[in-house]
PDB file of C-alpha atoms in Angstrom:
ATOM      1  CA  UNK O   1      -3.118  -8.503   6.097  1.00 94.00           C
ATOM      2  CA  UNK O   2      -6.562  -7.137   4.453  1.00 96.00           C
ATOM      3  CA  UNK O   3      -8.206  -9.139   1.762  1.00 98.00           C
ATOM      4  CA  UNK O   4     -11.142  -7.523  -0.377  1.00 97.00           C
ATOM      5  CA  UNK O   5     -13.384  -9.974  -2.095  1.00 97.00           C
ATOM      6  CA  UNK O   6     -16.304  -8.539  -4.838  1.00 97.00           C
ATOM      7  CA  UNK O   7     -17.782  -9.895  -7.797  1.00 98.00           C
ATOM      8  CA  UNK O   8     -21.046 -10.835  -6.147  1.00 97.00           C
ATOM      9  CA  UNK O   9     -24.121 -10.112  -7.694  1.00 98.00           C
ATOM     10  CA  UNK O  10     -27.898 -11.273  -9.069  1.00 98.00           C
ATOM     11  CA  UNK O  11     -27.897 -14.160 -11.774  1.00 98.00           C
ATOM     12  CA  UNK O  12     -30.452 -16.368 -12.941  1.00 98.00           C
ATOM     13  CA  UNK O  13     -30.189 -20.120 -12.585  1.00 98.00           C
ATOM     14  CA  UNK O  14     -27.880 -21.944 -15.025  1.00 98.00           C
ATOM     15  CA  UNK O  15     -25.582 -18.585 -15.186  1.00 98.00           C
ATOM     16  CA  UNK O  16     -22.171 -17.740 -14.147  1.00 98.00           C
ATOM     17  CA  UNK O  17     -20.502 -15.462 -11.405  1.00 98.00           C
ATOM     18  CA  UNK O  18     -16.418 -14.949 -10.846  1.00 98.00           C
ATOM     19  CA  UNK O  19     -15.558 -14.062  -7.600  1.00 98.00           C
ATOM     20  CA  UNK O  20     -11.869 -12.112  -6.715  1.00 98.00           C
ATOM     21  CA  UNK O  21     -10.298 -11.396  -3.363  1.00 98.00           C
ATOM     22  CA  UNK O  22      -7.581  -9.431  -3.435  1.00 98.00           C
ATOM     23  CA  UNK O  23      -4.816  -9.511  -0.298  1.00 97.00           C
ATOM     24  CA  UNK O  24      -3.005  -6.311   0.345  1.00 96.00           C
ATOM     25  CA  UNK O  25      -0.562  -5.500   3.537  1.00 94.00           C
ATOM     26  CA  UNK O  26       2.552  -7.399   5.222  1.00 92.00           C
ATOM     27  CA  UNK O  27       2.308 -11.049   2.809  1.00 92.00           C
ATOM     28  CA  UNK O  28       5.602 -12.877   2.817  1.00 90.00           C
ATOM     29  CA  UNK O  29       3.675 -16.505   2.044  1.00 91.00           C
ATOM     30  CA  UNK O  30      -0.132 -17.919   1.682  1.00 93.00           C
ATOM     31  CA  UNK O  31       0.230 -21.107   1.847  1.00 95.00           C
ATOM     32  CA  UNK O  32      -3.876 -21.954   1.735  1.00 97.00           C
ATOM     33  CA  UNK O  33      -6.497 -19.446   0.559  1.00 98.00           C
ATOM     34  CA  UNK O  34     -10.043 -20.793   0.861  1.00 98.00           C
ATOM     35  CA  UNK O  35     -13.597 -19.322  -0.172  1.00 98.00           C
ATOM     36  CA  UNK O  36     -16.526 -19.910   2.318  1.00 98.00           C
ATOM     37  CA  UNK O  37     -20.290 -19.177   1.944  1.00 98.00           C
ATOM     38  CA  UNK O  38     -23.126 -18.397   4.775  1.00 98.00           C
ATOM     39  CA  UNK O  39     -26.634 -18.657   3.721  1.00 96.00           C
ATOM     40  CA  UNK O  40     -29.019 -16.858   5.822  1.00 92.00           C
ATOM     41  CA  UNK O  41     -29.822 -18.831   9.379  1.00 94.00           C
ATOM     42  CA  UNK O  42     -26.350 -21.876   8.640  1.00 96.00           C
ATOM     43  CA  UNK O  43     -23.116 -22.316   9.409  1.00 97.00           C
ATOM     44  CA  UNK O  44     -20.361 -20.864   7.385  1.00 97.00           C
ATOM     45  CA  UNK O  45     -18.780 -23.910   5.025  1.00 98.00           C
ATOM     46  CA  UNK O  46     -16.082 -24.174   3.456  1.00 98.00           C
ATOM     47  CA  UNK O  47     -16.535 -24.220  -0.396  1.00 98.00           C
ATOM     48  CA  UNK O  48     -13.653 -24.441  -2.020  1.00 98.00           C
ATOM     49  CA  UNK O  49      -9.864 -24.390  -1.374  1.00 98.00           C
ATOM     50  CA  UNK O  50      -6.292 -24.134  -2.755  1.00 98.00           C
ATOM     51  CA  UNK O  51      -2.339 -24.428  -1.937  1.00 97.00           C
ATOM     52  CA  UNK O  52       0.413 -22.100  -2.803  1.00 94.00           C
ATOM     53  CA  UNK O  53       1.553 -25.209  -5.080  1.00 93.00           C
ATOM     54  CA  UNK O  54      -1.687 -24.810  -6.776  1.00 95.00           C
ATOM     55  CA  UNK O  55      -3.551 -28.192  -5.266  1.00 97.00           C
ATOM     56  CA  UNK O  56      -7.495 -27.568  -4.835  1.00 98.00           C
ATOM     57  CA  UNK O  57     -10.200 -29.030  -3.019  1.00 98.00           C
ATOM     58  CA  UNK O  58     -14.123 -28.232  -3.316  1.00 98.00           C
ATOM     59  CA  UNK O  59     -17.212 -29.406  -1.275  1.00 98.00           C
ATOM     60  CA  UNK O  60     -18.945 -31.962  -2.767  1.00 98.00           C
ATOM     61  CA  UNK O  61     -21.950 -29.117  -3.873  1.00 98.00           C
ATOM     62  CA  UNK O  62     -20.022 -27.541  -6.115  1.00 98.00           C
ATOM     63  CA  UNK O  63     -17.601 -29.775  -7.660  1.00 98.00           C
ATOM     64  CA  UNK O  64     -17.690 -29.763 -11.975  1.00 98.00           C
ATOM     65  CA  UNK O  65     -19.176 -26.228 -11.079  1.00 98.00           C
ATOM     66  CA  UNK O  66     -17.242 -24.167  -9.315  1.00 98.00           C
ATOM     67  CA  UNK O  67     -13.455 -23.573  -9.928  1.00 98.00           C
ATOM     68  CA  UNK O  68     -10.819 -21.910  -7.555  1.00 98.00           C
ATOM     69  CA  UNK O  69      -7.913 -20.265  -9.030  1.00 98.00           C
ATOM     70  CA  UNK O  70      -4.874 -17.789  -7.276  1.00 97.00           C
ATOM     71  CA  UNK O  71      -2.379 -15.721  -9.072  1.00 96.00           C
ATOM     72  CA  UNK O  72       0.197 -15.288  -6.476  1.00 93.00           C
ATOM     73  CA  UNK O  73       2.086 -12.356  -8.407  1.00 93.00           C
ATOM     74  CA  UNK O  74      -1.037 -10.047  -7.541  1.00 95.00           C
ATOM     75  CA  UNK O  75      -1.827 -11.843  -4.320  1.00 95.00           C
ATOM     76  CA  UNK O  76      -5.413 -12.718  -5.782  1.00 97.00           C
ATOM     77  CA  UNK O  77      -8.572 -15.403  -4.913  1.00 98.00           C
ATOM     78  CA  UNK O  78     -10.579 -16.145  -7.749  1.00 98.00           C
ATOM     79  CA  UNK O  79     -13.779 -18.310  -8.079  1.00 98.00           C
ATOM     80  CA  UNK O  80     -15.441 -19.084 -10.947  1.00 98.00           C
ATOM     81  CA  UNK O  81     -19.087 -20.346 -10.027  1.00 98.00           C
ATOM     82  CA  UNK O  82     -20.691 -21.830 -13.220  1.00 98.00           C
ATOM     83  CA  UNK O  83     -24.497 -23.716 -13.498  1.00 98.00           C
ATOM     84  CA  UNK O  84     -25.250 -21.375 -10.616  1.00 98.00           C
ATOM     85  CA  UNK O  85     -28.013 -22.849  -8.501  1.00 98.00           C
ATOM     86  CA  UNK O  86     -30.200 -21.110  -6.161  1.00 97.00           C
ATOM     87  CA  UNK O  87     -28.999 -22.717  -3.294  1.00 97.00           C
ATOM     88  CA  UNK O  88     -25.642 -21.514  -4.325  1.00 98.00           C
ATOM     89  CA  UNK O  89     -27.101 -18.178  -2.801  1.00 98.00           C
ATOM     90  CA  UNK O  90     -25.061 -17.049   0.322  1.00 98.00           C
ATOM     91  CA  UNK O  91     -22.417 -14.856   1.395  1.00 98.00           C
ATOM     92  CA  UNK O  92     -19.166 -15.524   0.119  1.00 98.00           C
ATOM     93  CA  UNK O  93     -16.156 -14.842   2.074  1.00 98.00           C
ATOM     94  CA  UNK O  94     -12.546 -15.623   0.972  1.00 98.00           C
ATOM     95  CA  UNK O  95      -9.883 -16.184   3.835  1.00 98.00           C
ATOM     96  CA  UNK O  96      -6.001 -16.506   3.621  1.00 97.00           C
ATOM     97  CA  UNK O  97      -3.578 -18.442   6.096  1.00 96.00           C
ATOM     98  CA  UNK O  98       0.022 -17.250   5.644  1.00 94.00           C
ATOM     99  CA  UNK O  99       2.801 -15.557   7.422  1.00 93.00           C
ATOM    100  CA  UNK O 100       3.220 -12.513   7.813  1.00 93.00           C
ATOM    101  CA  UNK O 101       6.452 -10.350   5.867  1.00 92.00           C
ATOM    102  CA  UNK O 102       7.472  -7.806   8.859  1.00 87.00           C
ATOM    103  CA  UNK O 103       6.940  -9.438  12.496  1.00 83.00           C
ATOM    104  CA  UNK O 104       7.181 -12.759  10.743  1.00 80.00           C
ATOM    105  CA  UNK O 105       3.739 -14.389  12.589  1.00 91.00           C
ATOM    106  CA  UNK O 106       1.121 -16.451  11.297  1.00 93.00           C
ATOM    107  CA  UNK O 107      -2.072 -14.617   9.808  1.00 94.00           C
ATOM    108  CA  UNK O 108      -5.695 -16.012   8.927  1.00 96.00           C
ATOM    109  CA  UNK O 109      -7.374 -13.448   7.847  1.00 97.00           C
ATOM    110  CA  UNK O 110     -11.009 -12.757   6.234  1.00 98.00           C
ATOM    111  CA  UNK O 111     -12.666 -10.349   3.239  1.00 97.00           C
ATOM    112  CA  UNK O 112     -15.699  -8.581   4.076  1.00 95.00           C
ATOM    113  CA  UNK O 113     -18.115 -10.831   1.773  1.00 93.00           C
ATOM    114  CA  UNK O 114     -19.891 -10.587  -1.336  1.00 98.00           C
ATOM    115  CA  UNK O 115     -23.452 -11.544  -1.578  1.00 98.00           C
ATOM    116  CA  UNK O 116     -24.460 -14.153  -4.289  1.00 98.00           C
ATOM    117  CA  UNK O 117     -27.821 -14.515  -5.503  1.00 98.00           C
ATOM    118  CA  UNK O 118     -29.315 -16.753  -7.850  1.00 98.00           C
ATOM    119  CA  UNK O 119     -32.563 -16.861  -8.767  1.00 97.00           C
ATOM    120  CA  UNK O 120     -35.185 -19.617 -10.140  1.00 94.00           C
TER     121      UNK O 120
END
């Protein structure tokens, strides 16, 4: 299972970024898709999360900010990141747990990142 996240970009402080990850490959079920951020020399956190039944949960940062969406007929992420701050700057990465549709397995898998960067 690939996922492909973009959306990143430059903004100024106070403006707005959506984020999509798009999941491609052998998906019978997601059950939790989750968007994490790295900023340069930390650990990876987790940012935001939500269910196949469509319950969410966001770190503590972001929350009345950010909001976490999924359309499971296209098998997409999406995070929409208003009042961006400049520590909202990292790399965002978007990451699926599911099972698989052919050898019937778990997956976790991880998009490639997209860089956010807010300026002051």
């Amino acid at each position: 299972v690939q996922l492909q996240a973009s959306g990143g970009g430059l903004v100024q402080a106070g403006g707005s970024l959506r984020l999509s990850c798009v999941a491609s490959g052998s998906i019978f079920s997601m059950n939790v898709m989750n968007w994490y951020r790295q900023a340069p020399g930390k650990q990876r956190e987790l940012v935001a999360g939500i269910t196949s039944g469509g319950s969410t949960h966001y770190t503590d940062s972001v929350k009345g900010r950010f909001t976490i969406s999924r359309d499971n007929a296209k098998n997409t992420l999406y995070l929409q990141m208003n009042s961006l701050k400049p520590e909202d700057t990292a790399a965002y990465y978007c990451n699926a747990k599911g099972l698989r549709s052919d050898y019937a397995l778990d997956f976790d898998s991880w998009g490639q990142g997209t860089q956010v960067t807010v300026s002051s």
